[in-house]
PDB file of C-alpha atoms in Angstrom:
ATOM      1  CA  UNK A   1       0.000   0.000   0.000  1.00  0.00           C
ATOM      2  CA  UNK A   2       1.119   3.176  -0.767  1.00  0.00           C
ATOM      3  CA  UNK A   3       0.909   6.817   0.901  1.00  0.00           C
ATOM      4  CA  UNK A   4       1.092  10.550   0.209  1.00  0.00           C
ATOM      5  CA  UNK A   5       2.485  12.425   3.159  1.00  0.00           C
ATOM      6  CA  UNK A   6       1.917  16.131   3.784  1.00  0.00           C
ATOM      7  CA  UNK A   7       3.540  18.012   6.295  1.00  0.00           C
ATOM      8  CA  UNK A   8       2.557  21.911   6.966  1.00  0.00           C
ATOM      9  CA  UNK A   9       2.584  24.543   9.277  1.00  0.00           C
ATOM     10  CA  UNK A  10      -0.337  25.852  10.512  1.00  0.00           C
ATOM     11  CA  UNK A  11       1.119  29.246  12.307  1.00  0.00           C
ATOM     12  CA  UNK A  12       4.287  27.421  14.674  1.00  0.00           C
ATOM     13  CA  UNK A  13       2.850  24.331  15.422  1.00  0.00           C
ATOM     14  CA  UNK A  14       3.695  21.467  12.720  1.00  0.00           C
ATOM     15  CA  UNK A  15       1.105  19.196  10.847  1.00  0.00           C
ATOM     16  CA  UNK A  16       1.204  16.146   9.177  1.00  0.00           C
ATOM     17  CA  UNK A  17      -1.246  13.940   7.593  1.00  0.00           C
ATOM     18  CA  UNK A  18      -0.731  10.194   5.706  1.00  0.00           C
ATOM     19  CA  UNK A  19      -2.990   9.308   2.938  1.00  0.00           C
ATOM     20  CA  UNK A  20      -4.200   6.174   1.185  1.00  0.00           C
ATOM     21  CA  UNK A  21      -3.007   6.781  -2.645  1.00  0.00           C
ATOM     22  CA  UNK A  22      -5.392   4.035  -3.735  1.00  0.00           C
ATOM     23  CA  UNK A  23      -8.281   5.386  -1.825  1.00  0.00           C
ATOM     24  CA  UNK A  24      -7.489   8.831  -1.656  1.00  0.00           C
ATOM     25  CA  UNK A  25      -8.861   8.683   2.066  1.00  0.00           C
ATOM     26  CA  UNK A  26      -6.729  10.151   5.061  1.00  0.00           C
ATOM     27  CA  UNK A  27      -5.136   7.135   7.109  1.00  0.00           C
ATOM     28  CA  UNK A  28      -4.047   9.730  10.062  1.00  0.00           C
ATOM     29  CA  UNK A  29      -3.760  13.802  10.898  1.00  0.00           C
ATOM     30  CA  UNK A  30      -1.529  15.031  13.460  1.00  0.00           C
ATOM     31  CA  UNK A  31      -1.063  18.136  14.700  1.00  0.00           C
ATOM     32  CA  UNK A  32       1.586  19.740  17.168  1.00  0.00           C
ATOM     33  CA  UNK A  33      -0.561  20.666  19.968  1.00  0.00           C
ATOM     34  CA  UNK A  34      -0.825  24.366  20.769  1.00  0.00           C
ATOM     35  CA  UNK A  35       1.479  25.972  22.955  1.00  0.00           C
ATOM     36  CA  UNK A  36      -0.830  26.918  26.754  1.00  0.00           C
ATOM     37  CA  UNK A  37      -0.001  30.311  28.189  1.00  0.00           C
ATOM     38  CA  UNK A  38       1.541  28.197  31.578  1.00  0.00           C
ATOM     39  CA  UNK A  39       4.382  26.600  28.545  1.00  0.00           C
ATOM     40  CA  UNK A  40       5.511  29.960  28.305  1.00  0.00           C
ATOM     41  CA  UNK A  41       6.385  30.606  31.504  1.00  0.00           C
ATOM     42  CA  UNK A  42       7.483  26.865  32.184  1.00  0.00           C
ATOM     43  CA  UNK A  43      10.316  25.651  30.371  1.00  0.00           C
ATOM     44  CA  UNK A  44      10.050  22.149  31.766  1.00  0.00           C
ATOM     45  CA  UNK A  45       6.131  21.794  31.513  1.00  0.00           C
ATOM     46  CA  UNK A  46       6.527  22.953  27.531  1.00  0.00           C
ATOM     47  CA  UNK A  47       9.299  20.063  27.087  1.00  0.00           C
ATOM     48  CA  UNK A  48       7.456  17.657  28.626  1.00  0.00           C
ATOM     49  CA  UNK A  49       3.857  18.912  26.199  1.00  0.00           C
ATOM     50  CA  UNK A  50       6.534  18.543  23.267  1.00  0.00           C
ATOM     51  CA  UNK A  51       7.784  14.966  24.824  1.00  0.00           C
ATOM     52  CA  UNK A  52       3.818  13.691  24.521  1.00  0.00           C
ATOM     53  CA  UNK A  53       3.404  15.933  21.593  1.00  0.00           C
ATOM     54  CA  UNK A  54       5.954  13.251  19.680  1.00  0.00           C
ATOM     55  CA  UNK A  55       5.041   9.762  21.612  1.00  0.00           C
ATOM     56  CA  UNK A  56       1.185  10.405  20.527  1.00  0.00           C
ATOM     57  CA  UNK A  57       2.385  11.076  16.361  1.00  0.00           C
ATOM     58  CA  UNK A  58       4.406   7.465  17.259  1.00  0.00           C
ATOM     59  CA  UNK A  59       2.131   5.806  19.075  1.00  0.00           C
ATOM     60  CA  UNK A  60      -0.461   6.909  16.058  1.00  0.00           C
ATOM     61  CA  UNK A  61       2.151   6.160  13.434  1.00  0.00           C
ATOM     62  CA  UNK A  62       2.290   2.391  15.137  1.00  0.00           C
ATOM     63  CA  UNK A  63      -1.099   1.770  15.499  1.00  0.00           C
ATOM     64  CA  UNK A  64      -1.457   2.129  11.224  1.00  0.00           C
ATOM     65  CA  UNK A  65       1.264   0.140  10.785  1.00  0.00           C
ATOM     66  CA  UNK A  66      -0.112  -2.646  13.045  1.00  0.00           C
ATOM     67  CA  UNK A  67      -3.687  -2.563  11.460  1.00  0.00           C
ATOM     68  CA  UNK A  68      -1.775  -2.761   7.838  1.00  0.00           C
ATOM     69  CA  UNK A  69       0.150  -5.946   9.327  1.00  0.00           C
ATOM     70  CA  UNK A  70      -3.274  -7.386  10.619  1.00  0.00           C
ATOM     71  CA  UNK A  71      -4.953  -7.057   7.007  1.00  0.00           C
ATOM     72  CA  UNK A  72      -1.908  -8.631   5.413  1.00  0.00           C
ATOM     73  CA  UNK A  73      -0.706  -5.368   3.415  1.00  0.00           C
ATOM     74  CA  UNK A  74       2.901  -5.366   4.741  1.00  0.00           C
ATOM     75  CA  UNK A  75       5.313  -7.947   3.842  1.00  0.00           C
ATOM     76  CA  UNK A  76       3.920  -9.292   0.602  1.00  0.00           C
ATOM     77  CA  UNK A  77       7.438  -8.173  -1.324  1.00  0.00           C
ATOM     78  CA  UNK A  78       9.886  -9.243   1.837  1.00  0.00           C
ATOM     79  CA  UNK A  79       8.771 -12.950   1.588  1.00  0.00           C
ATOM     80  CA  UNK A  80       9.353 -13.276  -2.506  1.00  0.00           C
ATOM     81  CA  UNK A  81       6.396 -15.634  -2.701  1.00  0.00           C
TER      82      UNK A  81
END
């Protein structure tokens, strides 16, 4: 299966979104969460928003590759049958 990736950004905070290229429908959106008022004046807090920020677009990205392994769309070319 193959994707089209787009990445923007939407003021600071980056974007990305994966789509089908078969389908044309959008597998998974992600955006950088917006920066709280209390990040600005807490260094450690923002890290730790940016720290999530990056597990969730991972934990998201792992998720679609899991349901792709489940419906037997990964691997077809790695086995040579």
């Amino acid at each position: 299966m193959s994707y089209r990736i787009k990445t923007a950004l939407h003021g600071a905070n980056p974007t990305l979104e994966i789509f089908d290229v078969s389908s044309g429908s959008m597998r998974m959106a992600w955006e950088y969460p917006k920066v709280m008022a209390n990040a600005d004046t807490d260094p450690e807090l923002a890290a730790m928003r940016r720290e999530e920020a990056i597990h969730e677009l991972f934990r998201r990205l792992f998720l679609l590759t899991t349901e792709q392994y489940l419906k037997g769309e990964l691997g077809k070319g790695a086995s040579g049958k």
